Amino acid sequence: MGMTMTQKILAAHAGLERVEAGQLIKAKLDLVLGNDVTTPVAVHEFEKIGVCCVFDKKKVAIVPDHFTPNKDIKSAEQNKLIRDFARKMEIENYFEIGQMGIEHALIPEKGLVVPGDVVIGADSHTCTYGALGAFSTGIGSTDMAVGMATGEAWFKVPEAVKIVLKGKMGPWVSGKDVILHLIGMIGVDGALYQSMEYCGEGVKALSIDDRFTIANMAIEAGAKNGIFPVDEKTVDYVKAHAVKPYAVYEADKDTEYSRVIEIDLAGIRPTVAFPHLPENTRSIDAVGDVPIDQVVIGSCTNGRLEDLRVAAHVLKGRKVHPRVRTIVFPATQKIYLEAMREGLLEIFVEAGAAVSTPTCGPCLGGHMGILAKGERAVATTNRNFVGRMGHPESEVYLASPAVAAASAITGRISSPEEVMK
Amino acid sequence: MKGHVFKYQDNVDTDVIIPARYLNIADEKELAAHCMEDIDKDFVKQVKNGDILVAGKNFGCGSSREHAPLVIKVSGISCIIAETFARIFYRNAINIGLPILECPEAAAEIRQGDEVEVDLESGSIRNLTQGKTYRAASFPAFMQEIMKADGLINYVKGQVKA
């Protein structure tokens, strides 16, 4: 029986000819990542191991992005701890405020992940890099500590769900709608412990930013990773950002999958996930009248340049509804600069939206846009759990940048089709 | 291990186990004072050392924050029984030495407040209140070794020195 793309990457990093689903392996790591929430715990655990230094100063990345720029004294102390650790260990890829970005937008942009890599990150959305044909997955702080010390991690080799994409997305439909649609189909544990392996001619039409968004939310279906085949678009992206060598893996033709799902991209409508689970999806046509208080455009899911372009396209020459607070978060400094040069930031400000420096901030209810009791937000983020963006009795509706921008204008969840008539 | 049961539903996520607004707290006891507070304000008031947490499917979904299994452990919970666990929570629990068991029948039938006894070696779960016994699938040897060492750090420490 053949191997999946994920299995081939894991086998190569475990020094094995082949691996099978369920097998426990130890794999060599190409990158170990952490943020300002998970790294402090990892540093404490790392110190217990009793090694002098990290396994490779170039293969550890620390990105303070959650409670940054630091929101209070406690966060500042946590950040100081990891900053001091990064200096002491001479970690090359520590990104300070002013150079940083939301980690999962920043890491690929800095060329730190390439096709065929094995990456672990103490952040659940580390699965984002599957967009580039790498195996990447979220782990906890202890795994991060051991990864930093040994350059290895233990894995249970996953089986895979095969997702065959065909056709092309219609107007106002994006990668976000594809992944929300898919999670709505299979549920928040629909790919539990498994890989989500994308294939089919529909992949070609997806931009790299769309693929980042789709791979990013693999965790919202319970998956270990989401992964795309490497094509010309991937190679162009990697050549433009990275210098390190890469390796292309393809699934064998005779591979068995736990499940095969076919999706016609042309049939997907703009999709919204209602509280309090990402699987509670509805087509924009079935949303009904849902007045909102806040719109958040950004995050590791949807804070990239294409996302900002779509939002700006909708908001250009229009005004944010007077009852709605709209906050835009470009995901990295580079994206911020490009958005500024393209005039996108001006469009946002003219429309009455606030533009923030890169931060995870409101996505996890950290800072920069917390909801009060009973308030509702439309967000381009990835989770709408109870209390995710603030008060336990507030609500988050997940949507694409286009839907979020349209909703900012009308003051209720709306289709861009309605606004752009 | 033996204790009374706190029972929760499907898809309990790490944001409700420990809300992100508390993740700037470094002290684990101070952190654990907020365990489960967004879905069960009484949990921290009522939980006693050795108690057992029982839940439905996909327990611990969402964020990778290790603070989630940690606050459950620090609260005094001796073991979690669920239909299934979200994968990052699953490995985090093993890595920090918090015993977990997957057993759909036990997860479905055990009720809030039942007294339950668990034997980790055999995977046996005895509901003393209802008089029923279940058997959870045993862990692979490698994971058992990590749990025996009380977590991955101790396990690796042994290897690094050897």
XYZ file of C-alpha atoms in Angstrom:
583
model
C 0.000 0.000 0.000
C 1.243 3.489 -0.850
C 1.981 6.365 1.469
C 0.310 9.748 1.808
C 2.295 12.946 1.258
C 2.463 13.474 5.035
C 3.645 9.909 5.637
C 6.452 10.316 3.094
C 7.706 13.512 4.727
C 7.571 11.905 8.182
C 9.343 8.741 6.962
C 12.146 10.815 5.436
C 12.614 12.716 8.702
C 12.554 9.541 10.776
C 15.217 7.894 8.598
C 12.777 5.183 7.573
C 12.004 3.693 4.186
C 8.309 3.693 4.949
C 5.866 4.332 7.763
C 2.290 3.243 8.378
C -0.678 4.952 9.984
C -0.617 4.434 13.740
C 3.145 3.866 13.930
C 5.012 5.833 16.607
C 8.135 7.521 15.266
C 10.748 10.053 16.255
C 11.322 12.642 13.531
C 14.028 15.247 13.001
C 12.755 18.818 13.033
C 13.506 21.587 10.533
C 11.943 24.298 12.699
C 10.665 24.635 16.265
C 8.377 27.614 16.825
C 6.830 29.347 19.820
C 5.003 32.560 20.733
C 4.797 34.807 23.801
C 2.060 32.721 25.443
C 3.526 29.247 24.969
C 7.289 29.932 25.025
C 7.526 31.051 28.686
C 6.207 27.624 29.752
C 8.596 25.971 27.276
C 11.582 27.893 28.659
C 10.831 26.617 32.189
C 10.566 23.046 30.884
C 13.701 23.459 28.728
C 15.701 24.496 31.794
C 14.644 21.295 33.609
C 16.159 19.124 30.858
C 19.659 20.312 31.710
C 21.170 20.980 28.285
C 23.310 24.064 27.716
C 21.879 25.260 24.434
C 19.263 24.772 21.760
C 19.934 22.075 19.152
C 20.331 24.605 16.324
C 20.214 28.407 16.660
C 18.894 28.739 13.103
C 16.079 26.207 13.561
C 14.271 27.794 16.485
C 11.891 30.713 15.923
C 10.219 32.772 18.633
C 7.565 35.301 17.691
C 5.919 37.452 20.360
C 2.536 38.089 18.725
C -0.316 37.249 21.108
C -0.249 39.899 23.840
C 2.018 42.270 21.916
C 2.782 45.131 21.865
C 2.576 44.119 25.516
C -0.861 44.800 26.922
C 0.025 44.830 30.632
C 2.826 44.276 33.113
C 2.320 40.518 33.343
C 2.555 40.139 29.544
C 5.626 42.366 29.491
C 7.286 40.129 32.103
C 6.454 37.008 30.066
C 7.843 38.609 26.929
C 10.988 39.714 28.737
C 11.542 36.119 29.834
C 11.492 34.809 26.257
C 13.468 37.769 24.897
C 16.219 37.094 27.467
C 16.123 33.386 26.610
C 16.411 34.141 22.880
C 19.432 36.368 23.528
C 21.115 33.882 25.851
C 20.598 31.038 23.372
C 21.561 33.303 20.455
C 18.378 32.320 18.645
C 18.578 33.931 15.226
C 14.892 34.024 14.500
C 13.482 36.021 17.385
C 11.343 38.785 15.899
C 10.952 41.907 17.997
C 8.103 44.423 17.796
C 8.732 46.471 14.679
C 9.922 43.453 12.714
C 7.464 40.855 13.843
C 4.141 39.742 12.516
C 1.548 37.138 13.347
C 3.737 34.037 13.442
C 1.984 31.972 10.765
C 2.083 34.823 8.265
C 5.641 35.749 9.238
C 7.381 32.346 9.161
C 6.669 31.596 5.464
C 7.297 35.232 4.525
C 10.761 35.023 6.123
C 11.486 31.852 4.149
C 11.810 29.746 7.303
C 9.624 26.949 5.979
C 9.862 25.222 2.592
C 8.233 22.191 0.948
C 9.148 18.867 2.566
C 10.015 20.383 5.973
C 8.854 19.050 9.332
C 7.841 21.932 11.577
C 6.401 21.907 15.085
C 5.030 25.009 16.731
C 3.629 25.682 20.170
C 0.589 27.218 18.568
C -2.282 25.210 17.162
C -2.338 27.076 13.852
C 1.170 25.922 12.968
C -0.627 23.665 10.483
C -0.729 26.732 8.159
C 2.546 25.786 6.388
C 0.939 22.735 4.827
C -0.010 25.264 2.145
C 3.605 25.017 0.956
C 3.759 21.211 1.005
C 5.469 20.983 4.405
C 4.392 18.844 7.348
C 3.651 21.282 10.132
C 1.612 20.788 13.257
C 0.731 22.406 16.554
C 2.139 20.972 19.776
C 2.403 22.149 23.380
C 5.111 23.889 25.362
C 6.731 20.670 26.614
C 7.104 19.382 23.057
C 8.579 22.750 22.140
C 11.082 22.481 25.006
C 12.137 18.972 24.013
C 12.235 19.994 20.337
C 14.539 22.906 21.170
C 16.789 20.623 23.240
C 16.969 17.581 20.960
C 15.810 18.654 17.497
C 13.341 15.779 17.527
C 9.703 15.094 18.318
C 7.579 11.971 18.692
C 4.648 11.513 16.319
C 1.921 8.995 15.736
C 1.827 8.648 11.964
C -1.598 9.852 10.815
C -3.931 8.368 8.255
C -5.476 10.880 5.884
C -8.684 12.318 4.543
C -8.291 13.008 0.825
C -9.989 16.168 -0.351
C -10.368 16.390 -4.100
C -10.989 19.939 -5.283
C -12.444 20.636 -8.690
C -13.688 23.701 -10.543
C -13.079 27.340 -9.699
C -14.429 29.565 -6.954
C -17.091 32.078 -7.944
C -16.939 35.831 -7.289
C -16.578 36.841 -3.610
C -15.687 33.294 -2.633
C -12.257 32.670 -1.088
C -10.170 30.062 0.687
C -11.980 30.978 3.912
C -15.326 29.979 2.447
C -13.832 26.704 1.200
C -12.503 25.694 4.617
C -15.638 26.846 6.490
C -17.768 24.900 4.002
C -15.600 21.811 4.524
C -15.660 22.055 8.340
C -19.433 22.481 8.117
C -19.538 19.186 6.180
C -17.252 17.055 8.359
C -17.498 18.746 11.774
C -14.933 19.999 14.285
C -13.616 16.467 14.826
C -14.167 15.334 11.227
C -10.452 14.770 10.656
C -9.425 14.003 14.254
C -5.827 12.681 14.507
C -5.621 12.695 10.679
C -4.057 14.623 7.798
C -6.215 16.591 5.405
C -4.539 16.082 2.032
C -5.769 18.331 -0.771
C -5.501 17.382 -4.438
C -7.326 17.703 -7.741
C -7.333 20.228 -10.547
C -9.119 22.761 -8.346
C -5.910 23.300 -6.358
C -4.255 25.069 -9.294
C -6.753 27.914 -9.220
C -6.185 28.581 -5.524
C -3.717 31.335 -4.700
C -1.032 30.678 -2.096
C -2.879 33.010 0.286
C -6.064 30.943 -0.187
C -4.056 27.776 0.542
C -2.597 29.331 3.712
C -6.133 30.075 4.908
C -7.359 26.559 4.122
C -4.361 24.815 5.729
C -4.544 27.182 8.727
C -7.959 25.892 9.789
C -7.155 22.158 9.512
C -7.031 22.206 13.321
C -10.646 23.406 13.386
C -11.565 20.049 11.842
C -9.449 18.286 14.488
C -6.715 17.452 11.963
C -3.041 16.960 12.693
C -2.142 18.845 9.525
C -3.536 20.055 6.230
C -1.289 19.766 3.209
C -1.269 20.873 -0.431
C 0.689 19.433 -3.339
C 3.636 21.504 -4.541
C 2.997 23.211 -7.888
C 4.336 26.177 -9.867
C 2.684 28.686 -7.543
C 4.343 27.053 -4.530
C 7.752 27.057 -6.195
C 7.364 30.715 -7.207
C 6.441 31.618 -3.629
C 9.328 29.653 -2.127
C 11.878 31.085 -4.583
C 10.706 34.604 -3.758
C 11.015 34.100 0.014
C 13.443 31.319 0.928
C 17.030 30.404 0.217
C 17.166 26.962 1.805
C 16.709 23.846 -0.345
C 13.328 22.154 -0.509
C 12.014 18.686 -1.296
C 8.850 17.808 -3.161
C 6.815 14.801 -2.009
C 3.757 13.336 -3.691
C 1.248 10.843 -2.380
C 1.440 7.399 -3.984
C -1.333 6.568 -6.429
C -2.329 3.419 -4.540
C -2.631 5.119 -1.162
C -5.653 4.247 0.942
C -7.495 7.059 2.680
C -9.899 6.898 5.598
C -12.286 9.000 3.545
C -12.403 10.772 0.184
C -14.330 14.015 -0.136
C -14.984 15.763 -3.445
C -15.670 19.474 -3.464
C -16.786 21.491 -6.463
C -15.363 24.932 -5.747
C -17.890 26.523 -8.112
C -20.708 25.353 -5.839
C -19.448 27.113 -2.700
C -21.183 30.302 -1.545
C -19.758 32.853 0.909
C -20.033 30.985 4.210
C -20.432 32.096 7.824
C -19.814 29.999 10.976
C -22.288 30.847 13.736
C -21.434 30.656 17.444
C -20.025 28.673 19.163
C -18.334 26.178 16.870
C -16.641 26.542 13.474
C -18.858 23.685 12.195
C -22.063 25.740 12.634
C -21.880 27.033 9.095
C -24.535 28.647 6.938
C -24.442 29.936 3.410
C -24.606 33.734 3.305
C -28.048 33.301 1.715
C -29.346 31.632 4.885
C -27.864 33.973 7.481
C -30.967 36.060 8.193
C -30.862 39.357 10.062
C -27.913 39.403 12.456
C -26.978 42.908 13.663
C -23.343 43.278 14.753
C -21.215 45.535 16.965
C -17.699 44.855 15.737
C -15.777 43.638 12.688
C -12.264 42.218 12.895
C -10.275 41.775 9.677
C -6.914 40.089 10.185
C -5.334 37.118 12.052
C -3.140 34.194 10.956
C -6.146 33.005 8.953
C -6.953 36.162 6.978
C -4.493 39.003 7.555
C -2.507 38.635 4.336
C -2.254 41.089 1.458
C -4.943 39.433 -0.691
C -7.317 39.534 2.286
C -6.694 43.242 2.787
C -7.128 43.903 -0.941
C -10.545 42.265 -0.995
C -11.659 44.119 2.139
C -10.415 47.427 0.712
C -12.174 46.740 -2.581
C -15.479 46.439 -0.697
C -14.841 49.396 1.636
C -13.501 51.813 -0.996
C -15.592 54.961 -1.146
C -17.996 53.604 1.482
C -18.382 54.175 5.209
C -18.400 51.773 8.105
C -21.839 51.653 9.774
C -21.914 54.136 12.700
C -22.818 51.377 15.168
C -19.927 49.109 14.147
C -16.316 49.241 15.363
C -14.130 47.940 12.534
C -10.506 47.016 13.193
C -8.053 45.890 10.508
C -4.875 43.980 11.423
C -2.294 43.523 8.666
C -0.552 40.281 9.690
C 3.083 41.353 9.290
C 5.137 44.530 8.985
C 5.814 43.685 5.338
C 2.110 43.262 4.612
C 1.449 46.528 6.469
C 3.997 48.341 4.321
C 2.678 46.864 1.084
C -0.901 47.709 2.078
C 0.221 51.253 2.777
C 1.982 51.565 -0.577
C -1.056 50.195 -2.404
C -3.287 52.734 -0.662
C -5.298 50.079 1.173
C -4.686 51.553 4.608
C -5.950 54.917 3.388
C -9.133 53.278 2.148
C -9.670 51.654 5.563
C -9.109 54.865 7.491
C -11.276 56.907 5.072
C -14.040 54.342 5.571
C -13.878 54.774 9.333
C -11.967 51.607 10.247
C -9.088 51.472 12.731
C -5.815 49.999 11.472
C -3.585 48.233 13.991
C -0.016 47.064 14.138
C 0.239 43.254 13.685
C -1.049 41.265 16.689
C -3.213 38.227 17.432
C -4.967 40.576 19.921
C -8.736 40.189 19.655
C -8.772 36.763 17.950
C -8.139 35.065 21.280
C -9.732 37.721 23.456
C -6.330 39.082 24.422
C -6.592 42.809 23.733
C -7.290 45.377 20.974
C -10.995 44.730 20.464
C -12.554 42.753 23.326
C -16.317 42.214 23.281
C -18.685 43.153 26.115
C -21.571 40.976 27.324
C -24.126 40.417 24.580
C -22.007 41.938 21.804
C -21.524 40.333 18.411
C -18.553 40.392 16.059
C -17.996 39.259 12.508
C -14.364 38.176 12.362
C -12.053 36.770 9.715
C -10.391 34.767 12.508
C -10.597 31.014 13.096
C -12.503 30.281 16.326
C -15.894 31.274 17.669
C -15.853 29.349 20.955
C -17.619 30.634 24.081
C -15.749 33.715 25.314
C -13.180 33.558 22.534
C -13.176 37.317 21.849
C -14.164 38.525 25.288
C -17.194 38.120 27.539
C -18.523 34.534 27.802
C -21.892 35.879 26.616
C -20.507 37.597 23.525
C -20.665 36.025 20.054
C -18.219 35.587 17.170
C -19.298 34.860 13.579
C -16.475 33.609 11.351
C -16.392 34.804 7.747
C -14.167 35.882 4.854
C -12.648 39.361 4.514
C -15.231 40.167 1.822
C -18.185 39.270 4.060
C -16.589 41.017 7.047
C -16.069 44.239 5.060
C -19.621 44.150 3.678
C -20.994 43.562 7.177
C -18.994 46.523 8.500
C -20.853 48.744 6.045
C -24.385 47.456 6.625
C -24.126 46.799 10.370
C -25.396 43.226 10.012
C -23.951 40.070 8.493
C -24.084 40.758 4.760
C -22.934 39.483 1.436
C -20.516 41.653 -0.554
C -22.941 41.116 -3.442
C -25.473 43.251 -1.583
C -23.037 46.102 -0.957
C -21.367 46.074 -4.378
C -24.582 46.182 -6.412
C -7.247 6.397 41.770
C -10.773 7.092 42.967
C -12.919 10.220 42.997
C -16.185 11.920 42.175
C -17.019 12.875 38.619
C -17.337 16.255 36.949
C -19.177 15.619 33.692
C -19.047 17.810 30.582
C -20.391 17.682 27.037
C -18.757 17.281 23.588
C -16.142 19.664 22.165
C -14.999 21.269 25.410
C -12.340 23.652 24.070
C -9.157 24.920 25.679
C -10.549 28.489 25.641
C -13.178 27.502 28.208
C -10.785 25.240 30.143
C -8.553 28.279 30.649
C -9.598 31.531 28.918
C -6.818 33.382 27.076
C -7.389 36.473 29.222
C -5.570 34.641 32.028
C -2.620 33.375 29.972
C -0.447 36.253 31.149
C -0.432 34.604 34.611
C 2.763 32.663 35.294
C 1.859 31.085 38.662
C 0.093 27.757 38.056
C -2.045 27.854 41.233
C -3.263 31.365 40.401
C -3.966 30.183 36.842
C -5.836 27.082 38.057
C -8.234 29.286 40.055
C -9.866 30.061 36.667
C -10.115 26.465 35.401
C -13.427 25.867 33.539
C -14.886 29.161 34.773
C -16.617 30.135 31.519
C -18.736 26.947 31.475
C -18.769 25.899 35.141
C -18.196 28.558 37.781
C -18.561 25.987 40.575
C -15.808 23.642 39.353
C -12.927 25.215 41.279
C -15.053 25.564 44.411
C -16.137 21.924 44.414
C -13.232 19.931 42.966
C -11.283 17.755 45.407
C -7.959 16.001 45.004
C -8.395 12.759 43.096
C -11.663 13.709 41.374
C -12.243 12.552 37.812
C -13.318 14.545 34.774
C -15.555 12.821 32.213
C -16.484 14.338 28.843
C -17.816 13.546 25.396
C -15.965 13.690 22.100
C -13.083 15.980 21.049
C -12.200 17.077 24.582
C -9.621 19.884 24.634
C -10.111 21.088 21.068
C -8.727 24.427 19.918
C -5.619 26.181 21.134
C -2.379 24.304 21.861
C -2.027 25.988 25.252
C -0.492 23.499 27.643
C -1.975 25.647 30.382
C -5.223 23.689 29.740
C -4.143 20.203 30.900
C -1.919 21.894 33.475
C -4.754 23.746 35.264
C -6.853 20.574 35.250
C -3.951 18.673 36.854
C -3.212 21.444 39.365
C -6.941 21.601 40.276
C -6.602 18.071 41.645
C -8.195 16.058 38.819
C -6.498 12.642 38.768
C -7.702 11.416 35.386
C -9.812 12.458 32.379
C -12.080 9.966 30.648
C -13.547 11.037 27.288
C -15.049 9.544 24.150
C -12.166 11.155 22.198
C -9.553 13.850 22.821
C -8.416 16.603 20.472
C -4.932 15.642 19.374
C -2.829 18.472 20.814
C -4.548 18.150 24.196
C -3.964 14.384 24.028
C -0.205 14.726 23.587
C 0.051 17.650 26.016
C -1.674 15.599 28.726
C 0.697 12.682 28.178
C 3.695 15.017 28.026
C 2.883 16.612 31.396
C 1.880 13.330 33.045
C -1.877 13.900 33.331
C -3.582 10.520 32.905
C -6.248 10.352 30.184
C -8.374 7.466 28.932
C -10.495 7.099 25.803
C -13.616 5.020 26.482
C -16.831 5.937 24.612
C -19.109 3.697 26.731
C -17.825 5.042 30.051
C -17.933 8.606 28.721
C -21.578 8.153 27.716
C -22.875 6.377 30.829
C -20.994 7.935 33.760
C -22.982 10.776 35.347
C -22.111 13.940 37.203
C -21.245 13.136 40.820
C -20.759 9.354 40.322
C -17.916 7.796 42.270
C -15.446 6.201 39.857
C -12.295 4.154 40.353
C -9.641 3.927 37.630
C -6.740 1.526 37.236
C -4.397 3.006 34.655
C -2.246 -0.109 34.191
C -5.176 -2.240 33.070
C -7.365 0.563 31.699
C -10.187 -0.591 33.974
C -12.849 1.996 34.891
C -15.269 1.051 37.719
C -18.352 3.140 38.309
C -18.957 2.432 42.011
C -22.232 4.405 42.039
C -23.815 2.553 39.100
C -21.998 -0.758 39.657
C -20.627 -0.926 36.097
C -17.147 -1.690 34.786
C -15.536 -0.573 31.528
C -12.213 -1.193 29.830
C -10.358 1.629 28.025
C -7.860 0.872 25.260
C -4.357 0.690 26.693
C -1.642 3.124 25.630
C 1.275 2.080 23.435
C 4.358 1.161 25.504
C 6.184 4.353 24.529
C 3.405 6.590 25.880
C 3.164 4.479 29.046
C 6.878 5.055 29.615
C 6.392 8.823 29.329
C 3.514 8.709 31.797
C 5.492 6.485 34.179
C 8.300 9.054 34.126
C 5.641 11.676 35.058
C 6.003 13.394 31.723
C 8.196 13.887 28.680
C 10.757 16.150 30.392
C 11.746 13.487 32.913
C 11.708 10.857 30.183
C 14.019 12.904 27.949
C 16.189 13.970 30.879
C 16.941 10.306 31.486
C 17.897 9.866 27.844
C 19.991 13.030 27.537
C 22.097 11.969 30.542
C 22.377 8.389 29.319
